[in-house]
Amino acid sequence: LPEDGYLHEVVDGELVMSPKNNWQHGDMCADLLMEMRAFANEHKLGAVWDSSTGFWMENLNCRAPDISFVRKERLRGLKRREARFFQGAPDLAVEILSPSNIRREMDERLADFFSSGARLAWIIDPQRELVEVCHSPTQRRLLGSGGSLDGEDLLPGFQYPVADLFKEWE
């Protein structure tokens, strides 16, 4: 892949460049990623990675969610210095919508994730201040600011208030 400072994915055999995002997107990613990573490390549950991590889907698309969690059972045999993309989807994929994202694109990403082994996805919508919790491309529900992201059986005990995703700087 080109080293031009942009994120790239392979989608339907084409190299697709992901746009850079605004500071709000980066701030949300950083906060949630730090909480998820600290929790996963403390409980020895697996790895939490950022959007620079590529995953090869079953259909040969290479996807890079904003935040990914992979259970420790799936990490066995991987070498930390091995330079290749992960085979299959993360167990939990987190996507934060950008103004340029369209519904069809998110639906295609979800289809790739779930057909390649994902068990849970969170789609965060900063404009509407909602999170869509997805257990499949069709089994989805919305969470508002009164709800909490739940790690379910992947990150048992992990809770992150939806309102904290959208809070103002203090």
CSV table of N, CA and C in Angstrom, one decimal:
chain,number,residue,atom,x,y,z
A,1,LEU,N,0.8,-1.2,0.0
A,1,LEU,CA,0.0,0.0,0.0
A,1,LEU,C,0.9,1.2,0.0
A,2,PRO,N,0.4,2.3,-0.6
A,2,PRO,CA,1.2,3.5,-0.7
A,2,PRO,C,1.4,4.1,0.7
A,3,GLU,N,2.6,4.7,1.0
A,3,GLU,CA,2.9,5.3,2.3
A,3,GLU,C,2.7,6.8,2.0
A,4,ASP,N,1.5,7.3,1.9
A,4,ASP,CA,1.2,8.7,1.6
A,4,ASP,C,0.5,9.4,2.7
A,5,GLY,N,0.5,8.8,3.9
A,5,GLY,CA,-0.1,9.5,5.0
A,5,GLY,C,-1.6,9.2,5.1
A,6,TYR,N,-2.2,8.5,4.1
A,6,TYR,CA,-3.7,8.2,4.2
A,6,TYR,C,-3.9,6.8,4.5
A,7,LEU,N,-5.0,6.5,5.1
A,7,LEU,CA,-5.4,5.1,5.3
A,7,LEU,C,-6.0,4.5,4.0
A,8,HIS,N,-5.7,3.3,3.7
A,8,HIS,CA,-6.2,2.7,2.5
A,8,HIS,C,-6.8,1.3,2.8
A,9,GLU,N,-7.8,1.0,2.0
A,9,GLU,CA,-8.4,-0.3,2.1
A,9,GLU,C,-8.5,-0.9,0.7
A,10,VAL,N,-8.6,-2.2,0.6
A,10,VAL,CA,-8.8,-2.9,-0.6
A,10,VAL,C,-10.3,-3.3,-0.6
A,11,VAL,N,-11.1,-2.8,-1.5
A,11,VAL,CA,-12.5,-3.1,-1.6
A,11,VAL,C,-12.9,-3.4,-3.0
A,12,ASP,N,-13.4,-4.7,-3.2
A,12,ASP,CA,-13.7,-5.2,-4.5
A,12,ASP,C,-12.5,-5.1,-5.4
A,13,GLY,N,-11.3,-5.4,-4.9
A,13,GLY,CA,-10.2,-5.4,-5.8
A,13,GLY,C,-9.6,-4.0,-6.1
A,14,GLU,N,-10.2,-2.9,-5.6
A,14,GLU,CA,-9.8,-1.6,-5.8
A,14,GLU,C,-9.1,-1.0,-4.6
A,15,LEU,N,-8.1,-0.2,-4.7
A,15,LEU,CA,-7.5,0.5,-3.6
A,15,LEU,C,-8.3,1.7,-3.3
A,16,VAL,N,-8.8,1.8,-2.1
A,16,VAL,CA,-9.7,2.9,-1.7
A,16,VAL,C,-9.0,3.7,-0.6
A,17,MET,N,-8.9,5.0,-0.8
A,17,MET,CA,-8.2,5.9,0.2
A,17,MET,C,-9.3,6.4,1.1
A,18,SER,N,-9.0,6.3,2.4
A,18,SER,CA,-9.9,6.8,3.4
A,18,SER,C,-9.6,8.2,3.7
A,19,PRO,N,-10.5,9.1,3.8
A,19,PRO,CA,-10.2,10.5,4.1
A,19,PRO,C,-9.7,10.7,5.5
A,20,LYS,N,-8.9,11.7,5.7
A,20,LYS,CA,-8.5,12.1,7.0
A,20,LYS,C,-9.8,12.6,7.7
A,21,ASN,N,-9.8,12.5,9.1
A,21,ASN,CA,-10.9,12.9,9.8
A,21,ASN,C,-10.6,14.1,10.7
A,22,ASN,N,-11.7,14.7,11.3
A,22,ASN,CA,-11.5,15.9,12.1
A,22,ASN,C,-11.1,15.5,13.5
A,23,TRP,N,-10.8,16.6,14.3
A,23,TRP,CA,-10.3,16.3,15.6
A,23,TRP,C,-11.3,15.7,16.5
A,24,GLN,N,-12.6,15.9,16.3
A,24,GLN,CA,-13.6,15.3,17.1
A,24,GLN,C,-13.6,13.8,16.9
A,25,HIS,N,-13.4,13.3,15.7
A,25,HIS,CA,-13.3,11.9,15.4
A,25,HIS,C,-12.1,11.3,16.1
A,26,GLY,N,-11.0,12.0,16.0
A,26,GLY,CA,-9.8,11.5,16.6
A,26,GLY,C,-9.9,11.4,18.1
A,27,ASP,N,-10.5,12.5,18.7
A,27,ASP,CA,-10.7,12.5,20.1
A,27,ASP,C,-11.6,11.4,20.6
A,28,MET,N,-12.7,11.2,19.9
A,28,MET,CA,-13.6,10.1,20.3
A,28,MET,C,-12.9,8.7,20.2
A,29,CYS,N,-12.1,8.5,19.1
A,29,CYS,CA,-11.4,7.2,18.9
A,29,CYS,C,-10.4,7.0,20.0
A,30,ALA,N,-9.6,8.1,20.3
A,30,ALA,CA,-8.6,7.9,21.3
A,30,ALA,C,-9.2,7.6,22.7
A,31,ASP,N,-10.2,8.3,23.1
A,31,ASP,CA,-10.8,8.1,24.4
A,31,ASP,C,-11.4,6.7,24.5
A,32,LEU,N,-12.2,6.2,23.5
A,32,LEU,CA,-12.8,4.9,23.6
A,32,LEU,C,-11.7,3.8,23.5
A,33,LEU,N,-10.7,4.0,22.6
A,33,LEU,CA,-9.7,3.0,22.4
A,33,LEU,C,-8.9,2.9,23.7
A,34,MET,N,-8.5,4.0,24.4
A,34,MET,CA,-7.8,3.9,25.6
A,34,MET,C,-8.6,3.1,26.7
A,35,GLU,N,-9.8,3.4,26.8
A,35,GLU,CA,-10.7,2.7,27.8
A,35,GLU,C,-10.8,1.2,27.5
A,36,MET,N,-11.0,0.9,26.2
A,36,MET,CA,-11.2,-0.5,25.8
A,36,MET,C,-9.8,-1.3,26.0
A,37,ARG,N,-8.8,-0.6,25.6
A,37,ARG,CA,-7.4,-1.3,25.7
A,37,ARG,C,-7.0,-1.5,27.1
A,38,ALA,N,-7.3,-0.5,28.0
A,38,ALA,CA,-6.9,-0.7,29.4
A,38,ALA,C,-7.7,-1.9,30.0
A,39,PHE,N,-9.0,-1.9,29.7
A,39,PHE,CA,-9.9,-3.0,30.2
A,39,PHE,C,-9.5,-4.3,29.7
A,40,ALA,N,-9.2,-4.4,28.4
A,40,ALA,CA,-8.8,-5.7,27.8
A,40,ALA,C,-7.5,-6.2,28.3
A,41,ASN,N,-6.5,-5.3,28.5
A,41,ASN,CA,-5.2,-5.6,29.1
A,41,ASN,C,-5.4,-6.1,30.6
A,42,GLU,N,-6.1,-5.3,31.3
A,42,GLU,CA,-6.3,-5.6,32.8
A,42,GLU,C,-6.9,-7.0,33.0
A,43,HIS,N,-7.8,-7.3,32.1
A,43,HIS,CA,-8.5,-8.6,32.2
A,43,HIS,C,-8.0,-9.7,31.3
A,44,LYS,N,-6.9,-9.4,30.6
A,44,LYS,CA,-6.2,-10.3,29.7
A,44,LYS,C,-7.2,-11.0,28.7
A,45,LEU,N,-8.0,-10.1,28.1
A,45,LEU,CA,-9.0,-10.6,27.2
A,45,LEU,C,-8.6,-10.6,25.7
A,46,GLY,N,-7.6,-9.9,25.3
A,46,GLY,CA,-7.2,-9.8,23.9
A,46,GLY,C,-6.6,-8.5,23.6
A,47,ALA,N,-6.6,-8.2,22.3
A,47,ALA,CA,-5.9,-7.0,21.8
A,47,ALA,C,-6.9,-5.9,21.3
A,48,VAL,N,-6.6,-4.7,21.5
A,48,VAL,CA,-7.4,-3.5,21.0
A,48,VAL,C,-6.5,-2.7,20.1
A,49,TRP,N,-6.9,-2.5,18.8
A,49,TRP,CA,-6.0,-1.9,17.9
A,49,TRP,C,-6.7,-0.7,17.3
A,50,ASP,N,-5.9,0.2,16.7
A,50,ASP,CA,-6.5,1.4,16.1
A,50,ASP,C,-6.7,1.2,14.6
A,51,SER,N,-7.1,2.3,13.9
A,51,SER,CA,-7.5,2.2,12.5
A,51,SER,C,-6.3,1.9,11.5
A,52,SER,N,-5.1,1.9,12.0
A,52,SER,CA,-4.0,1.5,11.1
A,52,SER,C,-3.9,0.0,10.9
A,53,THR,N,-4.7,-0.8,11.6
A,53,THR,CA,-4.7,-2.2,11.5
A,53,THR,C,-5.7,-2.7,10.4
A,54,GLY,N,-5.1,-3.5,9.5
A,54,GLY,CA,-5.9,-4.0,8.4
A,54,GLY,C,-6.4,-5.4,8.7
A,55,PHE,N,-7.5,-5.8,8.2
A,55,PHE,CA,-8.1,-7.1,8.4
A,55,PHE,C,-8.6,-7.6,7.0
A,56,TRP,N,-8.1,-8.8,6.6
A,56,TRP,CA,-8.5,-9.4,5.4
A,56,TRP,C,-9.8,-10.1,5.6
A,57,MET,N,-10.8,-9.7,4.9
A,57,MET,CA,-12.2,-10.3,4.9
A,57,MET,C,-12.2,-11.5,4.0
A,58,GLU,N,-13.3,-12.3,4.2
A,58,GLU,CA,-13.5,-13.6,3.4
A,58,GLU,C,-13.5,-13.3,1.9
A,59,ASN,N,-14.1,-12.1,1.6
A,59,ASN,CA,-14.2,-11.8,0.2
A,59,ASN,C,-13.0,-11.1,-0.4
A,60,LEU,N,-11.9,-11.1,0.4
A,60,LEU,CA,-10.6,-10.5,0.0
A,60,LEU,C,-10.6,-9.0,0.1
A,61,ASN,N,-11.6,-8.3,0.7
A,61,ASN,CA,-11.6,-6.9,1.0
A,61,ASN,C,-10.7,-6.8,2.2
A,62,CYS,N,-9.9,-5.7,2.2
A,62,CYS,CA,-9.1,-5.4,3.4
A,62,CYS,C,-9.8,-4.2,4.1
A,63,ARG,N,-10.3,-4.4,5.3
A,63,ARG,CA,-11.0,-3.4,6.1
A,63,ARG,C,-10.1,-2.9,7.3
A,64,ALA,N,-10.3,-1.7,7.7
A,64,ALA,CA,-9.6,-1.1,8.8
A,64,ALA,C,-10.5,-0.3,9.6
A,65,PRO,N,-11.2,-1.0,10.6
A,65,PRO,CA,-12.2,-0.2,11.5
A,65,PRO,C,-11.4,0.8,12.3
A,66,ASP,N,-12.2,1.8,12.8
A,66,ASP,CA,-11.6,2.8,13.6
A,66,ASP,C,-10.9,2.2,14.9
A,67,ILE,N,-11.6,1.3,15.5
A,67,ILE,CA,-11.1,0.5,16.6
A,67,ILE,C,-11.5,-0.9,16.5
A,68,SER,N,-10.6,-1.8,16.8
A,68,SER,CA,-10.9,-3.3,16.7
A,68,SER,C,-10.5,-4.0,18.0
A,69,PHE,N,-11.3,-5.0,18.3
A,69,PHE,CA,-10.9,-5.9,19.4
A,69,PHE,C,-10.9,-7.3,18.9
A,70,VAL,N,-9.8,-8.0,19.2
A,70,VAL,CA,-9.7,-9.4,18.9
A,70,VAL,C,-9.4,-10.2,20.1
A,71,ARG,N,-10.2,-11.3,20.4
A,71,ARG,CA,-10.1,-12.1,21.6
A,71,ARG,C,-8.7,-12.8,21.6
A,72,LYS,N,-8.2,-13.0,22.8
A,72,LYS,CA,-6.9,-13.6,23.0
A,72,LYS,C,-6.8,-15.0,22.3
A,73,GLU,N,-7.9,-15.8,22.3
A,73,GLU,CA,-7.8,-17.1,21.7
A,73,GLU,C,-7.5,-17.0,20.2
A,74,ARG,N,-7.8,-15.9,19.6
A,74,ARG,CA,-7.5,-15.8,18.1
A,74,ARG,C,-6.1,-15.2,17.9
A,75,LEU,N,-5.4,-14.8,18.9
A,75,LEU,CA,-4.1,-14.2,18.8
A,75,LEU,C,-3.0,-15.3,18.9
A,76,ARG,N,-3.4,-16.5,19.4
A,76,ARG,CA,-2.4,-17.5,19.6
A,76,ARG,C,-1.7,-17.8,18.3
A,77,GLY,N,-0.4,-18.0,18.4
A,77,GLY,CA,0.4,-18.3,17.2
A,77,GLY,C,0.8,-17.1,16.4
A,78,LEU,N,0.3,-15.9,16.7
A,78,LEU,CA,0.7,-14.7,16.0
A,78,LEU,C,2.0,-14.2,16.7
A,79,LYS,N,2.9,-13.7,15.8
A,79,LYS,CA,4.2,-13.1,16.4
A,79,LYS,C,4.0,-11.6,16.3
A,80,ARG,N,4.4,-11.0,17.4
A,80,ARG,CA,4.2,-9.5,17.5
A,80,ARG,C,4.9,-8.8,16.4
A,81,ARG,N,6.0,-9.3,15.9
A,81,ARG,CA,6.8,-8.5,14.9
A,81,ARG,C,6.4,-9.0,13.4
A,82,GLU,N,5.4,-9.8,13.3
A,82,GLU,CA,4.9,-10.3,12.0
A,82,GLU,C,4.2,-9.1,11.3
A,83,ALA,N,4.7,-8.8,10.1
A,83,ALA,CA,4.2,-7.7,9.3
A,83,ALA,C,3.2,-8.2,8.3
A,84,ARG,N,1.9,-8.4,8.7
A,84,ARG,CA,0.9,-8.8,7.8
A,84,ARG,C,-0.4,-8.4,8.3
A,85,PHE,N,-1.5,-8.4,7.5
A,85,PHE,CA,-2.8,-8.0,8.0
A,85,PHE,C,-3.4,-9.2,8.7
A,86,PHE,N,-4.3,-9.0,9.6
A,86,PHE,CA,-5.0,-10.0,10.3
A,86,PHE,C,-6.0,-10.7,9.4
A,87,GLN,N,-6.0,-12.1,9.5
A,87,GLN,CA,-6.9,-12.9,8.7
A,87,GLN,C,-8.3,-12.9,9.4
A,88,GLY,N,-9.3,-12.4,8.7
A,88,GLY,CA,-10.7,-12.4,9.3
A,88,GLY,C,-11.0,-11.1,9.9
A,89,ALA,N,-12.2,-11.0,10.3
A,89,ALA,CA,-12.7,-9.7,10.9
A,89,ALA,C,-12.3,-9.7,12.4
A,90,PRO,N,-12.3,-8.5,13.0
A,90,PRO,CA,-12.1,-8.4,14.5
A,90,PRO,C,-13.4,-9.0,15.1
A,91,ASP,N,-13.3,-9.4,16.3
A,91,ASP,CA,-14.5,-9.8,17.0
A,91,ASP,C,-15.5,-8.7,17.3
A,92,LEU,N,-14.9,-7.5,17.6
A,92,LEU,CA,-15.7,-6.3,17.7
A,92,LEU,C,-15.1,-5.2,16.9
A,93,ALA,N,-15.9,-4.6,16.0
A,93,ALA,CA,-15.4,-3.5,15.1
A,93,ALA,C,-16.2,-2.3,15.5
A,94,VAL,N,-15.4,-1.2,15.6
A,94,VAL,CA,-16.0,0.1,16.0
A,94,VAL,C,-15.8,1.1,14.8
A,95,GLU,N,-16.8,1.7,14.3
A,95,GLU,CA,-16.7,2.7,13.3
A,95,GLU,C,-17.3,4.0,13.8
A,96,ILE,N,-16.6,5.1,13.6
A,96,ILE,CA,-17.2,6.4,13.9
A,96,ILE,C,-17.4,7.1,12.6
A,97,LEU,N,-18.7,7.4,12.4
A,97,LEU,CA,-19.1,8.0,11.1
A,97,LEU,C,-18.5,9.4,10.9
A,98,SER,N,-18.1,9.6,9.6
A,98,SER,CA,-17.6,10.9,9.2
A,98,SER,C,-18.7,11.5,8.3
A,99,PRO,N,-18.7,12.8,8.2
A,99,PRO,CA,-19.7,13.4,7.3
A,99,PRO,C,-19.8,12.8,5.9
A,100,SER,N,-18.6,12.3,5.4
A,100,SER,CA,-18.6,11.7,4.1
A,100,SER,C,-19.1,10.3,4.0
A,101,ASN,N,-19.3,9.6,5.1
A,101,ASN,CA,-19.9,8.3,5.1
A,101,ASN,C,-21.3,8.2,4.6
A,102,ILE,N,-21.6,7.2,3.8
A,102,ILE,CA,-23.0,7.0,3.4
A,102,ILE,C,-23.5,5.7,3.9
A,103,ARG,N,-24.8,5.5,4.1
A,103,ARG,CA,-25.4,4.3,4.6
A,103,ARG,C,-25.0,3.1,3.9
A,104,ARG,N,-24.9,3.1,2.5
A,104,ARG,CA,-24.6,1.9,1.7
A,104,ARG,C,-23.2,1.5,2.1
A,105,GLU,N,-22.2,2.4,2.3
A,105,GLU,CA,-20.9,2.1,2.6
A,105,GLU,C,-20.8,1.4,4.0
A,106,MET,N,-21.6,1.9,4.9
A,106,MET,CA,-21.5,1.3,6.3
A,106,MET,C,-22.2,-0.1,6.2
A,107,ASP,N,-23.2,-0.2,5.5
A,107,ASP,CA,-23.9,-1.6,5.3
A,107,ASP,C,-22.9,-2.6,4.7
A,108,GLU,N,-22.1,-2.1,3.7
A,108,GLU,CA,-21.2,-3.0,3.0
A,108,GLU,C,-20.1,-3.4,4.0
A,109,ARG,N,-19.6,-2.4,4.8
A,109,ARG,CA,-18.6,-2.7,5.8
A,109,ARG,C,-19.1,-3.8,6.9
A,110,LEU,N,-20.4,-3.5,7.3
A,110,LEU,CA,-20.9,-4.5,8.3
A,110,LEU,C,-21.1,-5.9,7.7
A,111,ALA,N,-21.5,-6.0,6.4
A,111,ALA,CA,-21.6,-7.3,5.7
A,111,ALA,C,-20.3,-8.0,5.7
A,112,ASP,N,-19.2,-7.2,5.4
A,112,ASP,CA,-17.9,-7.8,5.3
A,112,ASP,C,-17.5,-8.3,6.7
A,113,PHE,N,-17.7,-7.4,7.7
A,113,PHE,CA,-17.3,-7.8,9.1
A,113,PHE,C,-18.0,-9.1,9.5
A,114,PHE,N,-19.3,-9.1,9.4
A,114,PHE,CA,-20.0,-10.3,10.0
A,114,PHE,C,-19.8,-11.5,9.1
A,115,SER,N,-19.7,-11.4,7.8
A,115,SER,CA,-19.4,-12.6,7.0
A,115,SER,C,-18.0,-13.1,7.2
A,116,SER,N,-17.2,-12.3,7.9
A,116,SER,CA,-15.8,-12.7,8.1
A,116,SER,C,-15.5,-13.0,9.6
A,117,GLY,N,-16.6,-13.1,10.4
A,117,GLY,CA,-16.4,-13.6,11.8
A,117,GLY,C,-16.6,-12.6,12.9
A,118,ALA,N,-16.9,-11.3,12.6
A,118,ALA,CA,-17.2,-10.4,13.7
A,118,ALA,C,-18.5,-10.8,14.4
A,119,ARG,N,-18.5,-10.5,15.7
A,119,ARG,CA,-19.6,-10.9,16.6
A,119,ARG,C,-20.4,-9.7,17.0
A,120,LEU,N,-19.7,-8.5,16.9
A,120,LEU,CA,-20.4,-7.3,17.4
A,120,LEU,C,-19.7,-6.1,16.7
A,121,ALA,N,-20.5,-5.1,16.4
A,121,ALA,CA,-20.0,-3.8,15.8
A,121,ALA,C,-20.8,-2.7,16.5
A,122,TRP,N,-20.0,-1.6,16.7
A,122,TRP,CA,-20.6,-0.3,17.2
A,122,TRP,C,-20.4,0.7,16.1
A,123,ILE,N,-21.5,1.3,15.6
A,123,ILE,CA,-21.4,2.4,14.7
A,123,ILE,C,-21.8,3.7,15.4
A,124,ILE,N,-20.8,4.6,15.6
A,124,ILE,CA,-21.0,5.8,16.4
A,124,ILE,C,-21.3,7.0,15.4
A,125,ASP,N,-22.4,7.6,15.7
A,125,ASP,CA,-22.8,8.8,14.8
A,125,ASP,C,-22.7,10.1,15.6
A,126,PRO,N,-21.6,10.8,15.4
A,126,PRO,CA,-21.4,12.0,16.2
A,126,PRO,C,-22.4,13.1,16.0
A,127,GLN,N,-22.9,13.2,14.7
A,127,GLN,CA,-23.9,14.2,14.4
A,127,GLN,C,-25.2,14.0,15.1
A,128,ARG,N,-25.7,12.8,15.2
A,128,ARG,CA,-26.9,12.5,15.9
A,128,ARG,C,-26.8,12.1,17.4
A,129,GLU,N,-25.5,12.0,17.8
A,129,GLU,CA,-25.2,11.5,19.1
A,129,GLU,C,-25.9,10.2,19.5
A,130,LEU,N,-25.7,9.3,18.6
A,130,LEU,CA,-26.3,7.9,18.8
A,130,LEU,C,-25.2,6.9,18.5
A,131,VAL,N,-25.4,5.7,19.0
A,131,VAL,CA,-24.6,4.5,18.6
A,131,VAL,C,-25.5,3.4,18.2
A,132,GLU,N,-25.2,2.8,17.1
A,132,GLU,CA,-25.9,1.7,16.6
A,132,GLU,C,-25.1,0.4,17.0
A,133,VAL,N,-25.8,-0.4,17.8
A,133,VAL,CA,-25.2,-1.7,18.2
A,133,VAL,C,-25.7,-2.8,17.3
A,134,CYS,N,-24.7,-3.5,16.6
A,134,CYS,CA,-25.0,-4.4,15.6
A,134,CYS,C,-24.5,-5.8,16.0
A,135,HIS,N,-25.4,-6.8,15.9
A,135,HIS,CA,-25.1,-8.2,16.1
A,135,HIS,C,-25.0,-9.0,14.8
A,136,SER,N,-25.5,-8.3,13.8
A,136,SER,CA,-25.4,-8.8,12.4
A,136,SER,C,-25.8,-7.6,11.5
A,137,PRO,N,-25.7,-7.8,10.2
A,137,PRO,CA,-26.0,-6.6,9.3
A,137,PRO,C,-27.5,-6.2,9.5
A,138,THR,N,-28.3,-7.1,10.0
A,138,THR,CA,-29.8,-6.8,10.1
A,138,THR,C,-30.2,-6.7,11.6
A,139,GLN,N,-29.5,-7.3,12.5
A,139,GLN,CA,-29.9,-7.2,13.9
A,139,GLN,C,-29.2,-6.0,14.6
A,140,ARG,N,-29.9,-4.9,14.6
A,140,ARG,CA,-29.3,-3.6,15.0
A,140,ARG,C,-30.2,-2.9,15.9
A,141,ARG,N,-29.7,-2.1,16.9
A,141,ARG,CA,-30.5,-1.3,17.7
A,141,ARG,C,-29.7,0.0,18.1
A,142,LEU,N,-30.5,1.1,18.3
A,142,LEU,CA,-29.9,2.4,18.6
A,142,LEU,C,-29.8,2.6,20.1
A,143,LEU,N,-28.7,3.2,20.5
A,143,LEU,CA,-28.5,3.7,21.9
A,143,LEU,C,-28.3,5.2,21.9
A,144,GLY,N,-29.0,5.8,22.8
A,144,GLY,CA,-28.9,7.3,23.0
A,144,GLY,C,-28.0,7.6,24.1
A,145,SER,N,-28.0,8.9,24.5
A,145,SER,CA,-27.0,9.3,25.5
A,145,SER,C,-27.3,8.7,26.9
A,146,GLY,N,-28.4,8.2,27.1
A,146,GLY,CA,-28.7,7.5,28.4
A,146,GLY,C,-28.2,6.1,28.5
A,147,GLY,N,-27.7,5.5,27.4
A,147,GLY,CA,-27.3,4.1,27.3
A,147,GLY,C,-25.8,4.0,27.5
A,148,SER,N,-25.3,2.8,27.5
A,148,SER,CA,-23.9,2.5,27.7
A,148,SER,C,-23.5,1.4,26.7
A,149,LEU,N,-22.3,1.6,26.1
A,149,LEU,CA,-21.8,0.5,25.3
A,149,LEU,C,-21.4,-0.6,26.2
A,150,ASP,N,-21.8,-1.9,25.8
A,150,ASP,CA,-21.6,-3.0,26.7
A,150,ASP,C,-20.7,-4.0,25.9
A,151,GLY,N,-19.6,-4.4,26.6
A,151,GLY,CA,-18.7,-5.4,25.9
A,151,GLY,C,-19.3,-6.8,25.8
A,152,GLU,N,-20.5,-7.0,26.4
A,152,GLU,CA,-21.2,-8.3,26.3
A,152,GLU,C,-20.2,-9.4,26.6
A,153,ASP,N,-20.3,-10.5,25.9
A,153,ASP,CA,-19.4,-11.7,26.2
A,153,ASP,C,-18.0,-11.5,25.7
A,154,LEU,N,-17.7,-10.5,24.8
A,154,LEU,CA,-16.4,-10.3,24.3
A,154,LEU,C,-15.5,-9.6,25.3
A,155,LEU,N,-16.0,-8.5,25.9
A,155,LEU,CA,-15.3,-7.8,27.0
A,155,LEU,C,-16.3,-7.7,28.2
A,156,PRO,N,-16.4,-8.9,28.9
A,156,PRO,CA,-17.4,-9.0,30.0
A,156,PRO,C,-17.1,-8.0,31.1
A,157,GLY,N,-18.1,-7.2,31.4
A,157,GLY,CA,-17.9,-6.1,32.4
A,157,GLY,C,-17.6,-4.8,31.9
A,158,PHE,N,-17.2,-4.7,30.6
A,158,PHE,CA,-16.9,-3.4,30.0
A,158,PHE,C,-18.2,-2.6,29.8
A,159,GLN,N,-18.2,-1.4,30.3
A,159,GLN,CA,-19.3,-0.4,30.1
A,159,GLN,C,-18.7,0.9,29.8
A,160,TYR,N,-19.3,1.6,28.8
A,160,TYR,CA,-18.8,3.0,28.4
A,160,TYR,C,-20.0,3.8,28.1
A,161,PRO,N,-20.3,4.8,29.0
A,161,PRO,CA,-21.5,5.6,28.7
A,161,PRO,C,-21.5,6.3,27.4
A,162,VAL,N,-22.6,6.2,26.6
A,162,VAL,CA,-22.7,6.8,25.3
A,162,VAL,C,-22.5,8.3,25.5
A,163,ALA,N,-23.0,8.9,26.5
A,163,ALA,CA,-22.9,10.4,26.7
A,163,ALA,C,-21.4,10.8,26.8
A,164,ASP,N,-20.5,9.9,27.3
A,164,ASP,CA,-19.1,10.3,27.4
A,164,ASP,C,-18.5,10.4,26.0
A,165,LEU,N,-19.0,9.8,25.0
A,165,LEU,CA,-18.5,9.9,23.6
A,165,LEU,C,-18.6,11.3,23.1
A,166,PHE,N,-19.7,12.0,23.6
A,166,PHE,CA,-20.1,13.3,23.0
A,166,PHE,C,-19.9,14.4,23.9
A,167,LYS,N,-19.3,14.2,25.1
A,167,LYS,CA,-19.1,15.3,26.1
A,167,LYS,C,-18.2,16.3,25.6
A,168,GLU,N,-18.4,17.5,26.1
A,168,GLU,CA,-17.5,18.7,25.8
A,168,GLU,C,-16.2,18.5,26.6
A,169,TRP,N,-15.2,19.2,26.1
A,169,TRP,CA,-13.9,19.3,26.8
A,169,TRP,C,-14.1,20.0,28.1
A,170,GLU,N,-13.4,19.5,29.1
A,170,GLU,CA,-13.5,20.2,30.5
A,170,GLU,C,-12.4,21.1,30.7
